[in-house]
JSON list of C-alpha atoms in Angstrom, two decimals:
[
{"chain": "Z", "resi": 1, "resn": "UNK", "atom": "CA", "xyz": [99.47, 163.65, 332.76]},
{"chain": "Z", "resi": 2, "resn": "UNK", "atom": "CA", "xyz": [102.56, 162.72, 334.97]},
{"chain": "Z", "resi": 3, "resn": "UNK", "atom": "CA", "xyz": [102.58, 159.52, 336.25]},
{"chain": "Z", "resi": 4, "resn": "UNK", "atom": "CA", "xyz": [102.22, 160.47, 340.14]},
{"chain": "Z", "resi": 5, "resn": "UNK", "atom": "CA", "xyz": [99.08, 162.00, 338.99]},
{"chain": "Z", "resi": 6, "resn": "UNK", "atom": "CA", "xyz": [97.57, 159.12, 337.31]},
{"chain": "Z", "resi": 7, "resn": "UNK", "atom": "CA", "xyz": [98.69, 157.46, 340.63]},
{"chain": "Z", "resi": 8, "resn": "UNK", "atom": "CA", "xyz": [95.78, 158.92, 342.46]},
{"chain": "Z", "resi": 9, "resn": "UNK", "atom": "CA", "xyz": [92.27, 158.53, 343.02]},
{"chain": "Z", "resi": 10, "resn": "UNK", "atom": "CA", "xyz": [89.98, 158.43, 340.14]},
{"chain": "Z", "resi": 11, "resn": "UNK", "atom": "CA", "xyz": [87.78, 160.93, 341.74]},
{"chain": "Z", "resi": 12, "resn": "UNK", "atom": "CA", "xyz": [90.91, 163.38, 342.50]},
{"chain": "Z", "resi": 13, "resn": "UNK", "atom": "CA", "xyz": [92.28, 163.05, 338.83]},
{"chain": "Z", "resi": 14, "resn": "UNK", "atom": "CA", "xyz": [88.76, 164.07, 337.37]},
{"chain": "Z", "resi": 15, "resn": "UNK", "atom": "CA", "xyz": [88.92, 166.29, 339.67]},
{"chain": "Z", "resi": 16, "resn": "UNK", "atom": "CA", "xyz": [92.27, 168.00, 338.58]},
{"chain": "Z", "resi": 17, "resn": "UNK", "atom": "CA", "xyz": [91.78, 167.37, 335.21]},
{"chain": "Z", "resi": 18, "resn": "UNK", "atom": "CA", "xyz": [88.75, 169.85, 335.29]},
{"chain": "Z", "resi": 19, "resn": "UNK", "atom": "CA", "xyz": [90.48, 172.39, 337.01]},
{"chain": "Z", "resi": 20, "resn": "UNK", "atom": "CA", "xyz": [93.53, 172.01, 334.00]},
{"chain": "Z", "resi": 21, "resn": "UNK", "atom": "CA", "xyz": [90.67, 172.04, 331.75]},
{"chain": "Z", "resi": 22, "resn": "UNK", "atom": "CA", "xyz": [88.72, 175.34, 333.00]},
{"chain": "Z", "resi": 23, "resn": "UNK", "atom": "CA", "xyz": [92.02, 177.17, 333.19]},
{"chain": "Z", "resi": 24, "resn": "UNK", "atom": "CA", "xyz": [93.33, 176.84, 330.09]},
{"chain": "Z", "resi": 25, "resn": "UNK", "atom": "CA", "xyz": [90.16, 177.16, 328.06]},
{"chain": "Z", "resi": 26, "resn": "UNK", "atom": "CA", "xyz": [87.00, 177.82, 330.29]},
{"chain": "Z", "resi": 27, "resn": "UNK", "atom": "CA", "xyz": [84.27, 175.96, 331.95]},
{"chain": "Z", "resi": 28, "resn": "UNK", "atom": "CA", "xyz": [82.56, 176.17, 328.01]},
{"chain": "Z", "resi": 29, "resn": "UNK", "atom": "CA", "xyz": [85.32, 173.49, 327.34]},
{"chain": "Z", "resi": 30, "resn": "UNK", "atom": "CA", "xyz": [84.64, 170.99, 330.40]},
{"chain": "Z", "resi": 31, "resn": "UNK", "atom": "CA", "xyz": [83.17, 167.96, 328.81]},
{"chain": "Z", "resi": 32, "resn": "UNK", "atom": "CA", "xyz": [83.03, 164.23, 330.02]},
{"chain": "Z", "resi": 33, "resn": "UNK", "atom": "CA", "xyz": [84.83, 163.09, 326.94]},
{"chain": "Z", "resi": 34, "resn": "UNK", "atom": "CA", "xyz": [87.75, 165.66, 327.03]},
{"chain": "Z", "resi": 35, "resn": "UNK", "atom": "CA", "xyz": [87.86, 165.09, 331.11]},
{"chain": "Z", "resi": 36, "resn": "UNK", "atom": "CA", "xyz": [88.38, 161.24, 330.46]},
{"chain": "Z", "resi": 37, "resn": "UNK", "atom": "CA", "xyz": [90.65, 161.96, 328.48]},
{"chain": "Z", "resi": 38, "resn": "UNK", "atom": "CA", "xyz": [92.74, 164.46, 330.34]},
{"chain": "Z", "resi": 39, "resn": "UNK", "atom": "CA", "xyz": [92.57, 162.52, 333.67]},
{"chain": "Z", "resi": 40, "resn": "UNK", "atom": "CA", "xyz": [93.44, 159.46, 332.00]},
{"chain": "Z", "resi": 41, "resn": "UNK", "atom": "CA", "xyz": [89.97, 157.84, 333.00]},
{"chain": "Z", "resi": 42, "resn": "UNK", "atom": "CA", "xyz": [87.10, 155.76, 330.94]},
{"chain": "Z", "resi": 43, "resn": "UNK", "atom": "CA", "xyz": [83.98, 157.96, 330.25]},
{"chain": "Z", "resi": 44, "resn": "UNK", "atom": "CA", "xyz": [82.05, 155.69, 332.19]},
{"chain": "Z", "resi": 45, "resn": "UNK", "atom": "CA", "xyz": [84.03, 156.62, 335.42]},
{"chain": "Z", "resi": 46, "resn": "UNK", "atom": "CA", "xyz": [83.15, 160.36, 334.93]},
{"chain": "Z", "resi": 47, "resn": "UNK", "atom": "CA", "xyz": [79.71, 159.88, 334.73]},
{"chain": "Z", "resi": 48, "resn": "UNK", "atom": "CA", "xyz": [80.35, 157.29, 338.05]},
{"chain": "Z", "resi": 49, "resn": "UNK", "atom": "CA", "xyz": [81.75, 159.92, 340.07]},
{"chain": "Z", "resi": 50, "resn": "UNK", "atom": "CA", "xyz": [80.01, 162.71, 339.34]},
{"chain": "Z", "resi": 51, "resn": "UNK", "atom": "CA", "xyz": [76.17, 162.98, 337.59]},
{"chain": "Z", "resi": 52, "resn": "UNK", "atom": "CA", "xyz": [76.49, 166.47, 336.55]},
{"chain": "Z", "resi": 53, "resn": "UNK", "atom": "CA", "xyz": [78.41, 169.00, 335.35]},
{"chain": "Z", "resi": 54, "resn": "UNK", "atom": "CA", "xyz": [76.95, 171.24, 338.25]},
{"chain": "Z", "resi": 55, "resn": "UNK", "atom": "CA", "xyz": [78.61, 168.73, 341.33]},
{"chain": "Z", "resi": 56, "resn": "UNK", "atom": "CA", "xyz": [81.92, 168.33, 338.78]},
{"chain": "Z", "resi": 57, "resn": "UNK", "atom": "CA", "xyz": [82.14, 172.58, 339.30]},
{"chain": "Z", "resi": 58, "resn": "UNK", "atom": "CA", "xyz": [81.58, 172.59, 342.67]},
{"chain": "Z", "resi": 59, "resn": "UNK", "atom": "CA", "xyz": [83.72, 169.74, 343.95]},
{"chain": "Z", "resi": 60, "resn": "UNK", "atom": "CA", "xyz": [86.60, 171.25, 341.38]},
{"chain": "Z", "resi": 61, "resn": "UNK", "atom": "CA", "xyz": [86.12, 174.85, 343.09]},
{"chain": "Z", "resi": 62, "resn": "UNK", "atom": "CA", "xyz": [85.63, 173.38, 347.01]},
{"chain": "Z", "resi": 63, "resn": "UNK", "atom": "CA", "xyz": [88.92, 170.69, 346.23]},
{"chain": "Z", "resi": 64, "resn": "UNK", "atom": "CA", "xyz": [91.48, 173.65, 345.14]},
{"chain": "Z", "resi": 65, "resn": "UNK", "atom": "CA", "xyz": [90.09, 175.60, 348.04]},
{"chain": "Z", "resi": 66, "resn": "UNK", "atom": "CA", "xyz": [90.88, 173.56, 350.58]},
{"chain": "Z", "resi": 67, "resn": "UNK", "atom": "CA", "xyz": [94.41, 172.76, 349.28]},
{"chain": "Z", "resi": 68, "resn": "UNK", "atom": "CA", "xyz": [94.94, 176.27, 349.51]},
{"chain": "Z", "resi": 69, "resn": "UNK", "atom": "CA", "xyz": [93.66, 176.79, 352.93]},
{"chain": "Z", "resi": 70, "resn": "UNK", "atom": "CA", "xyz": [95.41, 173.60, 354.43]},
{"chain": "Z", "resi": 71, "resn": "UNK", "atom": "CA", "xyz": [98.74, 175.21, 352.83]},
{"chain": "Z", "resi": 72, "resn": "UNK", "atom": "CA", "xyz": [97.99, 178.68, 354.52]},
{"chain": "Z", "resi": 73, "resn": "UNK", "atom": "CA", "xyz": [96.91, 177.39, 357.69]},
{"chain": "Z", "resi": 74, "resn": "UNK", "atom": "CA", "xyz": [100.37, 176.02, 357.73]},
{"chain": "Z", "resi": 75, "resn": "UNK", "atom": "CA", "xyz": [102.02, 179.00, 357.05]},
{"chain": "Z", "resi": 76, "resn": "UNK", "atom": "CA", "xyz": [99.59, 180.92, 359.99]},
{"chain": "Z", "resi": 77, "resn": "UNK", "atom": "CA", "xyz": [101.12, 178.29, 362.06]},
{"chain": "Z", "resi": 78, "resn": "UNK", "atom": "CA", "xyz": [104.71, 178.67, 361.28]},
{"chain": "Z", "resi": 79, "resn": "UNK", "atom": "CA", "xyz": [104.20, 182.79, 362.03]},
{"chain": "Z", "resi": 80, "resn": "UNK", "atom": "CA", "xyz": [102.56, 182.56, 365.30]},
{"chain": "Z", "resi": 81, "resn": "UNK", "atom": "CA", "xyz": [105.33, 179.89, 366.50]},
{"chain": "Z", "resi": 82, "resn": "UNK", "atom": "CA", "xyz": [107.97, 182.26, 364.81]},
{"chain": "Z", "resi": 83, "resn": "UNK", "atom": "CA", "xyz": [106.39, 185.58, 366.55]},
{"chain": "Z", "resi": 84, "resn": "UNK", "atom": "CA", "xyz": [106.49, 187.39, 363.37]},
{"chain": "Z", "resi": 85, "resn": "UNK", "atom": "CA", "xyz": [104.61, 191.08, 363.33]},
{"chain": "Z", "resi": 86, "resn": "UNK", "atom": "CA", "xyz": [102.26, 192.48, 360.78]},
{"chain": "Z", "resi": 87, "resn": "UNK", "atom": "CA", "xyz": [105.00, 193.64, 358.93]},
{"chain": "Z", "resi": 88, "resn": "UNK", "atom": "CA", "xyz": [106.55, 190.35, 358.19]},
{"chain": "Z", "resi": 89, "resn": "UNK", "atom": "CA", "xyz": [103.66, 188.97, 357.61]},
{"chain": "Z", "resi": 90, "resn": "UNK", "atom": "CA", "xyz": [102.30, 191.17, 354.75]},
{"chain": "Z", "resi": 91, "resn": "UNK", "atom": "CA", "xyz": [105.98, 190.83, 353.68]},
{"chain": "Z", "resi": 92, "resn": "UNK", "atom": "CA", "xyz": [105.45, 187.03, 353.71]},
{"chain": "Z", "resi": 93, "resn": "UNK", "atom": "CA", "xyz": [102.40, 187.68, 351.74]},
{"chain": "Z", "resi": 94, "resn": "UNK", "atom": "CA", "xyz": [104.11, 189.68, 349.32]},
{"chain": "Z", "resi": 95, "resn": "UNK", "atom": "CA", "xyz": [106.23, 186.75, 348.66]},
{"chain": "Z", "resi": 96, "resn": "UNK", "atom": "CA", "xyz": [103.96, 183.90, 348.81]},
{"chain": "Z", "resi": 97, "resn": "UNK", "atom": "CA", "xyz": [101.98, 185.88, 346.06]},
{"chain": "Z", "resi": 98, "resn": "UNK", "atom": "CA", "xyz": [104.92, 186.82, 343.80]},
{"chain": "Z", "resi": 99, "resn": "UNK", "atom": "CA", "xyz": [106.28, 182.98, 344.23]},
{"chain": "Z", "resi": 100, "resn": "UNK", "atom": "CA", "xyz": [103.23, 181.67, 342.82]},
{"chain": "Z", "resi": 101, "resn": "UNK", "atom": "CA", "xyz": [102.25, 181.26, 339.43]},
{"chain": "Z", "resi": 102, "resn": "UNK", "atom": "CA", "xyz": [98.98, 181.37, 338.07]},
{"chain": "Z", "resi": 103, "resn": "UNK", "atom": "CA", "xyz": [98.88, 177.62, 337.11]},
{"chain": "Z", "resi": 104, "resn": "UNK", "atom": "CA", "xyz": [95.90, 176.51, 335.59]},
{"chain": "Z", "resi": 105, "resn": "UNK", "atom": "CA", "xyz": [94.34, 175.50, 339.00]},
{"chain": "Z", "resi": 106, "resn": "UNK", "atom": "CA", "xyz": [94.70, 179.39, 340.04]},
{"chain": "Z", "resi": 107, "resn": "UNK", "atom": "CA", "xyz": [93.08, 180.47, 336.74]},
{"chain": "Z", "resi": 108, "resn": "UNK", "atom": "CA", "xyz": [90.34, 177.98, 337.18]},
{"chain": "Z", "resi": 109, "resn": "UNK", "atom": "CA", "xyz": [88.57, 179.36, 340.67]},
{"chain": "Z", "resi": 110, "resn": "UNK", "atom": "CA", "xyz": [88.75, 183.17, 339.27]},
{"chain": "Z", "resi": 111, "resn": "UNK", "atom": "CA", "xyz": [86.56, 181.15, 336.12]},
{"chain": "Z", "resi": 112, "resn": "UNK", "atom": "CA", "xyz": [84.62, 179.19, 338.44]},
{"chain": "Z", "resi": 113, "resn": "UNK", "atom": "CA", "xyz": [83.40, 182.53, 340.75]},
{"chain": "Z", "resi": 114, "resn": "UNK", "atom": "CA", "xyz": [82.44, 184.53, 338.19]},
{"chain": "Z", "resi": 115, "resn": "UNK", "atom": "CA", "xyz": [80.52, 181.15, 336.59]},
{"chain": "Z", "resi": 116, "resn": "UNK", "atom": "CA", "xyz": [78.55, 181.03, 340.23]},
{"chain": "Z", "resi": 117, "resn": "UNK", "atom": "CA", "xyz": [77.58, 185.24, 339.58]},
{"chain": "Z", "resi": 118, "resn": "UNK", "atom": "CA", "xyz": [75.72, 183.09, 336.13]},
{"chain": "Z", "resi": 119, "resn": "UNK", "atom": "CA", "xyz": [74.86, 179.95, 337.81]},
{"chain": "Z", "resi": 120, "resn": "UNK", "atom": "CA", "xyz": [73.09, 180.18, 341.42]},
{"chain": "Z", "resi": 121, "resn": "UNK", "atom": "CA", "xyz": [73.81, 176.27, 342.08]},
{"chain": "Z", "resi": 122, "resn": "UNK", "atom": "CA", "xyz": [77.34, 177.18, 342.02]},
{"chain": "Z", "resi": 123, "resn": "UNK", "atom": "CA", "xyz": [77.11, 180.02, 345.14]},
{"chain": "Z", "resi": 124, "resn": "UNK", "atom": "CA", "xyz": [76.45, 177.77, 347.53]},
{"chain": "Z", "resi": 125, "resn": "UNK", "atom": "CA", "xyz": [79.89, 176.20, 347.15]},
{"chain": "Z", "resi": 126, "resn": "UNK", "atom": "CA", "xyz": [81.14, 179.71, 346.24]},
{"chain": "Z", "resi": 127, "resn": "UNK", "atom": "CA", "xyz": [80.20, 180.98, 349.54]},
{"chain": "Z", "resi": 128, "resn": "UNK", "atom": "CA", "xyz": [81.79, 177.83, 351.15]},
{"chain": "Z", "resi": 129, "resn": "UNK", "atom": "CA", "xyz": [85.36, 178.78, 349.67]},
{"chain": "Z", "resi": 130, "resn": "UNK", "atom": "CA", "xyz": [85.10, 182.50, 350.85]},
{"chain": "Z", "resi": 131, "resn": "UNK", "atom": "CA", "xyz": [84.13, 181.42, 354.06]},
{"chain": "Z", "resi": 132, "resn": "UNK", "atom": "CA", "xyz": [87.09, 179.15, 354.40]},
{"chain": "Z", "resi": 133, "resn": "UNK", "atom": "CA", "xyz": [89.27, 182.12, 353.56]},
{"chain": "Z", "resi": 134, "resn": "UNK", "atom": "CA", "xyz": [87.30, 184.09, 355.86]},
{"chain": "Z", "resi": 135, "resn": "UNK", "atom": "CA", "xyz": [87.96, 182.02, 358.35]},
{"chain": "Z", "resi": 136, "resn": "UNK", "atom": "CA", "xyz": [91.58, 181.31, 357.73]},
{"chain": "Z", "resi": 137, "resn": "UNK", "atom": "CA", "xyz": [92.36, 185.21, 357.32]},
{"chain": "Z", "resi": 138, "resn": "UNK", "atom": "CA", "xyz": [90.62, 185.47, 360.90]},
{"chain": "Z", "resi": 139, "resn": "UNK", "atom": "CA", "xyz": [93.10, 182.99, 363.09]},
{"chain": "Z", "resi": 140, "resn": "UNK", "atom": "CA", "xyz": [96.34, 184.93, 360.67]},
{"chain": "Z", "resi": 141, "resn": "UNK", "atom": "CA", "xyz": [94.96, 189.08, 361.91]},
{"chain": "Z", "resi": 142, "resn": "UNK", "atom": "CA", "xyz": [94.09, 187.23, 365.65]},
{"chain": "Z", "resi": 143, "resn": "UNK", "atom": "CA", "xyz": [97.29, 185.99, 365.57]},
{"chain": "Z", "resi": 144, "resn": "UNK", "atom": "CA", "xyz": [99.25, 189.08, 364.94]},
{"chain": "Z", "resi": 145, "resn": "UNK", "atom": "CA", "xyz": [97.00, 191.47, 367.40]},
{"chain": "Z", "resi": 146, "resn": "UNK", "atom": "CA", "xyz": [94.73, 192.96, 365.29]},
{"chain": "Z", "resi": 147, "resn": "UNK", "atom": "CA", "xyz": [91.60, 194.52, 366.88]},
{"chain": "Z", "resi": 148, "resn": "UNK", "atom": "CA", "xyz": [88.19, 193.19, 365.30]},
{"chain": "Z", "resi": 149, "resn": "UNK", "atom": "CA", "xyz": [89.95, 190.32, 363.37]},
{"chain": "Z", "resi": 150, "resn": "UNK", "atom": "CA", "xyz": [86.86, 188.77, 362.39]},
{"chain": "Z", "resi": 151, "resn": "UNK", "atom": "CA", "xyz": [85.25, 192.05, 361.26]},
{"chain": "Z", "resi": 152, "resn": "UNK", "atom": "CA", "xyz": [88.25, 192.57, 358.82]},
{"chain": "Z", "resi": 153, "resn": "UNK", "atom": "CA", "xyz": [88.58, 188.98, 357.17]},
{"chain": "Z", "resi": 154, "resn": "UNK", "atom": "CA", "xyz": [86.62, 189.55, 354.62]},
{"chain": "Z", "resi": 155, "resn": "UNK", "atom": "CA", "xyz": [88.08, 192.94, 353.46]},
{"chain": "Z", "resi": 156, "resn": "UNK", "atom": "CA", "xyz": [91.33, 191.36, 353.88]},
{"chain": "Z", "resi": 157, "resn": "UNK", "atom": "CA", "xyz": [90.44, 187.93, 351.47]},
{"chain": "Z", "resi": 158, "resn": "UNK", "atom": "CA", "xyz": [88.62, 190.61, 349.43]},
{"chain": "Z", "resi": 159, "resn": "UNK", "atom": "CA", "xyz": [92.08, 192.68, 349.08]},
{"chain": "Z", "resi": 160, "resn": "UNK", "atom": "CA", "xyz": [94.02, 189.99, 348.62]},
{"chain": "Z", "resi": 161, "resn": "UNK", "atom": "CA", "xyz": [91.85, 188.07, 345.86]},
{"chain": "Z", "resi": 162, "resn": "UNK", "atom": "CA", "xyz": [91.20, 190.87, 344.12]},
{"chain": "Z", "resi": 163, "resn": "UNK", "atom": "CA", "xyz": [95.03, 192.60, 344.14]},
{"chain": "Z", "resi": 164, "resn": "UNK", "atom": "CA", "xyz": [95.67, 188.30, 342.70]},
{"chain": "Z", "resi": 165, "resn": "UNK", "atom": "CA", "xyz": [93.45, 188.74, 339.64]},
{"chain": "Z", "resi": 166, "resn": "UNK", "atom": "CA", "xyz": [94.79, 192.22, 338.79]},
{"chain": "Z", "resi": 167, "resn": "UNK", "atom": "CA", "xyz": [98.42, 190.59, 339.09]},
{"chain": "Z", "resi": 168, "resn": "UNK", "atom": "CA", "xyz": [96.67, 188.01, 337.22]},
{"chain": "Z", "resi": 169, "resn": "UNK", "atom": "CA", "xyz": [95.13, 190.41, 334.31]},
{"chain": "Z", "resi": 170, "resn": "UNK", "atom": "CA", "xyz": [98.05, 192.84, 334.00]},
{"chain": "Z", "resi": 171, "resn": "UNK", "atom": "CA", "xyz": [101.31, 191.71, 335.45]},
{"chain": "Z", "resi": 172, "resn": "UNK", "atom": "CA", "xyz": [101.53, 193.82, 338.08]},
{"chain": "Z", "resi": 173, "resn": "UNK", "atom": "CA", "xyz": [104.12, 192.74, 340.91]},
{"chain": "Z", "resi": 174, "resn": "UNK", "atom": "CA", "xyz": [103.24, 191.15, 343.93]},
{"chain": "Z", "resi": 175, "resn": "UNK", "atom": "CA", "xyz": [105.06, 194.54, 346.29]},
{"chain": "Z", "resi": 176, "resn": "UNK", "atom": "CA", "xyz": [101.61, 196.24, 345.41]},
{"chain": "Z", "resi": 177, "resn": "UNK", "atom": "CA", "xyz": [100.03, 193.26, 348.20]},
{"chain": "Z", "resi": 178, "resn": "UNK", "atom": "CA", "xyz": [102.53, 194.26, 350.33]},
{"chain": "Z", "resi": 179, "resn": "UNK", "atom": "CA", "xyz": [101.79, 197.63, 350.26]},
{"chain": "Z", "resi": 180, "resn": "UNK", "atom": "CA", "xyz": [97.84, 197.27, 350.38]},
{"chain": "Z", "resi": 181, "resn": "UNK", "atom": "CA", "xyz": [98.35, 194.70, 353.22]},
{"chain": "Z", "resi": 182, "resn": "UNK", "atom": "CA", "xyz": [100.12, 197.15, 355.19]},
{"chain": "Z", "resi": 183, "resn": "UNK", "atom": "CA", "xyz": [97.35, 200.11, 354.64]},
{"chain": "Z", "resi": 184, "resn": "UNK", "atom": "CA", "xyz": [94.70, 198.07, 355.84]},
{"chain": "Z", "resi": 185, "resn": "UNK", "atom": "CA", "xyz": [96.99, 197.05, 358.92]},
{"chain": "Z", "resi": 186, "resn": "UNK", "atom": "CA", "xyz": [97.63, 200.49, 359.48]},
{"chain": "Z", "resi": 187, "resn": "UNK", "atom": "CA", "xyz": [93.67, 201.37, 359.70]},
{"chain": "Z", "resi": 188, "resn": "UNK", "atom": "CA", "xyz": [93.57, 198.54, 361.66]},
{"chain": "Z", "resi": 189, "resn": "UNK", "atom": "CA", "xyz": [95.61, 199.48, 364.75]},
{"chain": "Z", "resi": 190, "resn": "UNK", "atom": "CA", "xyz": [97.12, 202.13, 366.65]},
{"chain": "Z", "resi": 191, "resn": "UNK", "atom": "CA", "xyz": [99.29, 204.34, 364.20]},
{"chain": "Z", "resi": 192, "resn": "UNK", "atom": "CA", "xyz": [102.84, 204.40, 364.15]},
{"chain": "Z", "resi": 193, "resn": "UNK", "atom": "CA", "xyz": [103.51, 200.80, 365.48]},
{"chain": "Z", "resi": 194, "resn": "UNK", "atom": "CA", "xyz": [103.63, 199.27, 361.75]},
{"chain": "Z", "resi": 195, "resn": "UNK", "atom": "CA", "xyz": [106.48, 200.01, 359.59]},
{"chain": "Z", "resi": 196, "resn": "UNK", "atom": "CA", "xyz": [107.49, 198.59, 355.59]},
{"chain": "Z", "resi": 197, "resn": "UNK", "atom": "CA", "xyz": [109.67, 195.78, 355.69]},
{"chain": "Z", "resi": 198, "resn": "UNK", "atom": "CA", "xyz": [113.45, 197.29, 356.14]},
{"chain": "Z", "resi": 199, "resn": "UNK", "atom": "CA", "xyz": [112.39, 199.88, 357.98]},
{"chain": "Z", "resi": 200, "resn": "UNK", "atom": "CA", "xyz": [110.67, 201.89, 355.46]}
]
């Protein structure tokens, strides 16, 4: 583990460690013994932080979802302050998605959702993640003047998660989020006011 890493809280590096963990090998291979040893902790601080394996799964799924949100609620911010349209946007999007790989953090919440479908203690937290992304896809659509944002958040996190874990899966390019971006947009509002990025 870098050092910076090992710099941080004990909680946060058990933390990370179990998302490293789930990603490269599954939530089968989340132990306390392999976690103290990833993070660079004693066994007896696992078991200090966290009792369970079930509260080690959902503070690992809630912690990467709220890193992600705080980064896209930045980027929200930048577009409304820059003015950009729905084009740019789904353009911005596009290259968000193709500029990030699928680390083992990324891997891990796809592992940890479908663990929740098995594990109903897990769907409470679950449901907490898609509701940030709910919420966050909500204040991005207000922002650019889409009609019923709230009503479409969820298709649009659902469009958007599920284009990630076919890029994910297969290797497809990130232009296909562009593109499915854009034909929601366009059911979304008045036709004829969006247009692809260059003027396609």
């Amino acid at each position: 583990m870098p050092t910076a890493a090992r710099s941080a809280p004990t909680r946060q590096r058990i933390i990370e460690a179990v998302l490293h963990i789930i990603g490269r090998d599954g939530v089968a291979a989340v132990t306390n013994r392999r976690i103290a040893k990833e993070a660079g902790v004693s066994l007896g601080s696992v078991t200090y932080h966290f009792a369970t394996q079930h509260e080690l799964l959902r503070e690992s799924l809630l912690h990467f979802v709220r890193d992600e949100t705080r980064r896209f609620t930045e980027m929200a911010d930048e577009c409304r302050s820059d003015g950009i349209d729905i084009a740019g946007a789904a353009a911005l999007a596009g290259q968000v998605a193709g500029g990030t790989g699928f680390d083992s953090g990324h891997i891990a919440t796809f592992e940890l959702y479908v663990e929740a479908g098995r594990d109903e203690r897990l769907r409470e937290a679950a449901a907490e993640a898609f509701a940030a992304y709910d919420r966050l896809a909500t204040q991005i659509l207000t922002g650019l003047g889409v009609p019923d944002a709230e009503g479409l958040a969820a298709t649009t996190v659902a469009l958007v998660m599920g284009l990630q874990l076919r890029r994910l899966a297969t290797g497809s390019p990130a232009e296909d989020l562009v593109d499915a971006l854009l034909l929601l947009a366009r059911g979304a509002v008045a036709p004829g006011t969006l247009s692809r990025p260059g003027g396609q």
